[in-house]
Short mmCIF file of C-alpha atoms in Angstrom, two decimals:
data_model
loop_
_atom_site.label_atom_id
_atom_site.label_comp_id
_atom_site.label_asym_id
_atom_site.label_seq_id
_atom_site.Cartn_x
_atom_site.Cartn_y
_atom_site.Cartn_z
CA UNK A 1 95.98 -21.25 105.73
CA UNK A 2 96.48 -19.18 102.53
CA UNK A 3 93.48 -17.28 101.19
CA UNK A 4 93.55 -16.26 97.51
CA UNK A 5 91.47 -13.67 95.67
CA UNK A 6 91.96 -10.69 97.97
CA UNK A 7 95.12 -9.23 96.46
CA UNK A 8 98.21 -10.20 98.48
CA UNK A 9 97.94 -13.71 99.98
CA UNK A 10 97.15 -13.53 103.68
CA UNK A 11 98.72 -16.02 106.04
CA UNK A 12 97.73 -16.90 109.58
CA UNK A 13 100.89 -17.32 111.62
CA UNK A 14 101.48 -18.92 114.97
CA UNK A 15 103.27 -16.86 117.64
CA UNK A 16 106.54 -18.70 116.93
CA UNK A 17 106.19 -18.29 113.16
CA UNK A 18 105.38 -14.63 113.61
CA UNK A 19 108.55 -14.03 115.64
CA UNK A 20 110.70 -15.96 113.16
CA UNK A 21 109.30 -13.96 110.26
CA UNK A 22 110.00 -10.64 111.95
CA UNK A 23 113.53 -11.77 112.82
CA UNK A 24 114.26 -12.92 109.26
CA UNK A 25 113.06 -9.60 107.88
CA UNK A 26 115.31 -7.79 110.35
CA UNK A 27 118.37 -9.86 109.50
CA UNK A 28 117.97 -9.21 105.78
CA UNK A 29 118.40 -5.49 106.43
CA UNK A 30 121.65 -5.83 108.34
CA UNK A 31 124.93 -6.95 106.81
CA UNK A 32 127.21 -9.06 109.00
CA UNK A 33 130.02 -6.47 109.34
CA UNK A 34 127.52 -4.15 111.01
CA UNK A 35 126.34 -6.77 113.47
CA UNK A 36 129.49 -6.75 115.61
CA UNK A 37 130.08 -3.94 118.12
CA UNK A 38 132.79 -3.50 120.73
CA UNK A 39 132.03 -1.13 123.61
CA UNK A 40 134.66 0.85 125.46
CA UNK A 41 134.00 2.38 128.88
CA UNK A 42 132.64 5.64 127.46
CA UNK A 43 129.92 3.73 125.60
CA UNK A 44 128.11 3.12 128.90
CA UNK A 45 129.37 6.08 130.97
CA UNK A 46 128.84 8.95 128.52
CA UNK A 47 127.19 11.84 130.44
CA UNK A 48 124.79 12.38 127.52
CA UNK A 49 123.17 8.96 128.03
CA UNK A 50 120.43 10.20 130.34
CA UNK A 51 119.22 12.86 127.91
CA UNK A 52 119.25 10.74 124.77
CA UNK A 53 117.49 7.86 126.54
CA UNK A 54 115.00 10.12 128.32
CA UNK A 55 116.06 8.86 131.75
CA UNK A 56 115.92 10.67 135.05
CA UNK A 57 118.97 8.93 136.49
CA UNK A 58 122.01 7.02 135.33
CA UNK A 59 120.50 3.81 136.70
CA UNK A 60 117.38 4.31 134.60
CA UNK A 61 119.50 5.13 131.54
CA UNK A 62 121.45 1.87 131.96
CA UNK A 63 118.20 -0.10 132.21
CA UNK A 64 116.84 1.52 129.04
CA UNK A 65 120.12 0.82 127.24
CA UNK A 66 119.95 -2.81 128.41
CA UNK A 67 116.47 -3.10 126.89
CA UNK A 68 117.69 -1.67 123.57
CA UNK A 69 120.61 -4.10 123.46
CA UNK A 70 118.35 -7.02 124.35
CA UNK A 71 115.85 -6.31 121.59
CA UNK A 72 118.57 -5.60 119.03
CA UNK A 73 120.36 -8.85 119.84
CA UNK A 74 117.16 -10.90 119.71
CA UNK A 75 115.84 -9.42 116.47
CA UNK A 76 119.03 -8.70 114.55
CA UNK A 77 121.53 -11.10 116.07
CA UNK A 78 123.87 -8.25 117.02
CA UNK A 79 127.10 -9.29 118.71
CA UNK A 80 127.99 -6.91 121.54
CA UNK A 81 131.47 -7.35 123.05
CA UNK A 82 133.47 -5.78 125.86
CA UNK A 83 136.99 -6.70 127.07
CA UNK A 84 137.26 -7.84 130.73
CA UNK A 85 139.40 -4.81 131.64
CA UNK A 86 136.77 -2.44 130.22
CA UNK A 87 133.99 -4.40 131.92
CA UNK A 88 135.63 -3.99 135.34
CA UNK A 89 136.32 -0.29 134.77
CA UNK A 90 132.73 0.33 133.66
CA UNK A 91 131.38 -1.69 136.58
CA UNK A 92 133.37 0.31 139.14
CA UNK A 93 132.30 3.62 137.63
CA UNK A 94 128.61 2.79 137.27
CA UNK A 95 128.21 1.28 140.74
CA UNK A 96 130.01 4.28 142.25
CA UNK A 97 127.68 6.71 140.45
CA UNK A 98 124.22 5.57 141.42
CA UNK A 99 123.66 2.51 139.24
CA UNK A 100 122.22 -0.41 141.20
CA UNK A 101 123.74 -3.87 140.99
CA UNK A 102 120.49 -5.11 139.44
CA UNK A 103 120.60 -2.39 136.79
CA UNK A 104 124.20 -3.17 135.94
CA UNK A 105 123.50 -6.91 135.70
CA UNK A 106 120.60 -6.20 133.32
CA UNK A 107 123.09 -4.46 131.04
CA UNK A 108 125.84 -7.06 131.45
CA UNK A 109 123.44 -9.86 130.50
CA UNK A 110 123.47 -8.68 126.88
CA UNK A 111 127.21 -7.99 126.60
CA UNK A 112 129.69 -10.76 125.80
CA UNK A 113 132.88 -10.38 127.85
CA UNK A 114 135.80 -11.41 125.66
CA UNK A 115 139.53 -10.67 126.01
CA UNK A 116 141.42 -9.77 122.84
CA UNK A 117 143.83 -12.41 121.52
CA UNK A 118 146.86 -10.24 122.32
CA UNK A 119 149.44 -12.83 121.21
CA UNK A 120 147.79 -13.30 117.83
CA UNK A 121 147.03 -9.71 116.80
CA UNK A 122 149.63 -7.86 114.72
CA UNK A 123 149.98 -4.07 114.56
CA UNK A 124 152.14 -2.52 111.79
CA UNK A 125 155.54 -1.29 112.99
CA UNK A 126 154.99 2.09 111.30
CA UNK A 127 151.92 2.71 113.47
CA UNK A 128 153.79 1.80 116.67
CA UNK A 129 156.67 4.07 115.66
CA UNK A 130 154.29 7.00 115.15
CA UNK A 131 152.65 6.26 118.50
CA UNK A 132 155.98 6.22 120.37
CA UNK A 133 157.04 9.46 118.68
CA UNK A 134 153.73 11.08 119.64
CA UNK A 135 154.11 9.99 123.27
CA UNK A 136 157.69 11.31 123.39
CA UNK A 137 156.56 14.72 122.14
CA UNK A 138 153.74 14.78 124.67
CA UNK A 139 156.07 13.93 127.55
CA UNK A 140 158.30 16.82 126.53
CA UNK A 141 155.30 19.15 126.55
CA UNK A 142 154.36 17.80 129.96
CA UNK A 143 157.88 18.51 131.22
CA UNK A 144 157.64 22.13 130.07
CA UNK A 145 154.29 22.51 131.84
CA UNK A 146 155.84 21.13 135.06
CA UNK A 147 158.82 23.51 134.78
CA UNK A 148 156.52 26.49 134.34
CA UNK A 149 154.51 25.62 137.46
CA UNK A 150 157.67 25.06 139.51
CA UNK A 151 158.74 28.62 138.64
CA UNK A 152 155.30 29.91 139.62
CA UNK A 153 155.45 28.05 142.92
CA UNK A 154 158.90 29.49 143.65
CA UNK A 155 157.69 33.02 142.90
CA UNK A 156 154.59 32.52 145.05
CA UNK A 157 156.79 31.29 147.90
CA UNK A 158 158.81 34.48 147.71
CA UNK A 159 155.65 36.55 147.87
CA UNK A 160 154.40 34.71 150.94
CA UNK A 161 157.35 33.98 153.29
CA UNK A 162 156.42 31.36 155.86
CA UNK A 163 157.34 33.53 158.82
CA UNK A 164 154.93 36.37 157.95
CA UNK A 165 152.23 35.07 155.61
CA UNK A 166 148.92 33.56 156.55
CA UNK A 167 148.94 29.77 156.24
CA UNK A 168 145.46 29.73 154.72
CA UNK A 169 146.47 32.16 151.98
CA UNK A 170 149.61 30.17 151.19
CA UNK A 171 147.67 26.91 151.11
CA UNK A 172 145.05 28.41 148.79
CA UNK A 173 147.72 29.75 146.45
CA UNK A 174 149.54 26.41 146.39
CA UNK A 175 146.27 24.53 145.78
CA UNK A 176 145.47 26.69 142.76
CA UNK A 177 148.95 26.04 141.33
CA UNK A 178 148.61 22.28 141.79
CA UNK A 179 145.17 22.22 140.15
CA UNK A 180 146.49 24.21 137.23
CA UNK A 181 149.46 21.87 136.91
CA UNK A 182 147.24 18.79 136.87
CA UNK A 183 144.87 20.20 134.25
CA UNK A 184 147.57 21.43 131.91
CA UNK A 185 149.73 18.32 132.35
CA UNK A 186 146.75 16.09 131.56
CA UNK A 187 145.95 18.20 128.51
CA UNK A 188 149.55 18.01 127.29
CA UNK A 189 150.15 14.30 127.86
CA UNK A 190 146.80 12.49 127.72
CA UNK A 191 144.17 14.40 125.75
CA UNK A 192 143.53 12.94 122.30
CA UNK A 193 145.85 9.96 122.68
CA UNK A 194 145.46 6.29 123.62
CA UNK A 195 146.53 6.27 127.26
CA UNK A 196 145.23 3.18 129.07
CA UNK A 197 145.29 -0.61 128.79
CA UNK A 198 141.48 -0.61 128.86
CA UNK A 199 141.38 1.58 125.75
CA UNK A 200 143.98 -0.57 124.01
CA UNK A 201 142.07 -3.76 124.81
CA UNK A 202 138.92 -2.30 123.23
CA UNK A 203 140.82 -1.35 120.07
CA UNK A 204 142.49 -4.78 119.83
CA UNK A 205 139.18 -6.59 120.29
CA UNK A 206 137.54 -4.48 117.58
CA UNK A 207 140.47 -5.29 115.29
CA UNK A 208 140.22 -9.01 116.06
CA UNK A 209 136.44 -9.26 115.59
CA UNK A 210 136.32 -6.77 112.68
CA UNK A 211 133.66 -4.99 114.68
CA UNK A 212 132.55 -1.38 115.04
CA UNK A 213 134.14 0.35 118.05
CA UNK A 214 131.71 2.41 120.14
CA UNK A 215 133.59 5.23 121.89
CA UNK A 216 133.53 8.97 122.50
CA UNK A 217 137.25 9.09 123.37
CA UNK A 218 139.16 11.08 120.76
CA UNK A 219 142.44 9.26 121.41
CA UNK A 220 140.85 5.83 121.09
CA UNK A 221 139.04 6.86 117.93
CA UNK A 222 142.19 8.25 116.29
CA UNK A 223 144.26 5.16 117.08
CA UNK A 224 141.47 2.89 115.85
CA UNK A 225 141.27 4.78 112.57
CA UNK A 226 144.98 4.20 111.90
CA UNK A 227 144.21 0.47 112.04
CA UNK A 228 141.24 0.76 109.71
CA UNK A 229 138.68 0.21 112.48
CA UNK A 230 135.26 1.82 112.09
CA UNK A 231 134.23 3.76 115.20
CA UNK A 232 131.02 5.54 116.14
CA UNK A 233 129.99 7.84 118.96
CA UNK A 234 127.79 6.28 121.69
CA UNK A 235 124.92 8.63 120.80
CA UNK A 236 125.04 7.52 117.17
CA UNK A 237 125.09 3.91 118.35
CA UNK A 238 121.93 4.44 120.38
CA UNK A 239 120.32 6.19 117.41
CA UNK A 240 121.24 3.20 115.25
CA UNK A 241 119.66 0.77 117.72
CA UNK A 242 116.47 2.81 117.86
CA UNK A 243 116.33 3.01 114.07
CA UNK A 244 116.73 -0.75 113.68
CA UNK A 245 114.05 -1.46 116.25
CA UNK A 246 111.61 0.88 114.49
CA UNK A 247 111.88 -1.45 111.49
CA UNK A 248 111.11 -4.43 113.73
CA UNK A 249 108.01 -2.69 115.07
CA UNK A 250 106.83 -1.96 111.53
CA UNK A 251 107.41 -5.58 110.50
CA UNK A 252 105.34 -6.72 113.46
CA UNK A 253 102.57 -4.34 112.39
CA UNK A 254 102.72 -5.77 108.85
CA UNK A 255 102.32 -9.31 110.20
CA UNK A 256 99.43 -8.19 112.36
CA UNK A 257 97.73 -6.62 109.34
CA UNK A 258 98.22 -9.82 107.31
CA UNK A 259 96.66 -11.85 110.11
CA UNK A 260 93.73 -9.45 110.33
CA UNK A 261 93.06 -9.73 106.59
CA UNK A 262 93.29 -13.52 106.80
CA UNK A 263 90.80 -13.60 109.66
CA UNK A 264 88.36 -11.42 107.72
CA UNK A 265 88.71 -13.63 104.66
CA UNK A 266 88.06 -16.77 106.70
CA UNK A 267 84.99 -15.16 108.22
CA UNK A 268 83.63 -14.39 104.75
CA UNK A 269 84.17 -18.01 103.64
CA UNK A 270 82.27 -19.45 106.58
#
């Protein structure tokens, strides 16, 4: 029923009509290119998740994130994708770090698992050439790091001959050298570069779907940018979801106010 003469026409809506109206208002605010998101592993394993979602545990954070994704998909029609390789990696990590199977399944319900069409996606040869050159340079840096630690190990062996030195001291010295080698080798060869098939699958899927890649990995982000893919940090993604849902809540309040005015007008006419 439409009531005239009280300023803006007031309309009494059914529950279904109310939900459709709120959804239509939400969709008008969001352009299609911003409705597609591809998550890499870091999007659901970022250590900052608990703080930004106000959760006391990783399991609680995953449940809150699942609720945000659910509401955003229902109201805005967001498309949330994850490659199978990333899904399995995220599943192993989350279940090994305190997330319950129920909590993980709540999250997975709102994520579409889709492999990239690897045989149909083309990457410019110039980009692949730059990537191979970068990896070659990094392997050379890694070799120099290994050589340096071999020299250190040799010198340490001379300082602690096996026939006179304490085994515990030698083991501790060797352990420190190995830890240093691992850290510096990882820094030289893997930091800031695309270094796993899971990361590559996420980039390829974002390229295929023309979606926004959600990642905090510097190497993934840099490679995605060379392909013209938009990427955002997981914390910004969560902020975006919260911002969108605030609009939905305001729309619902507007509908409620319209219904209240309509009810008052009907009461006056009786």
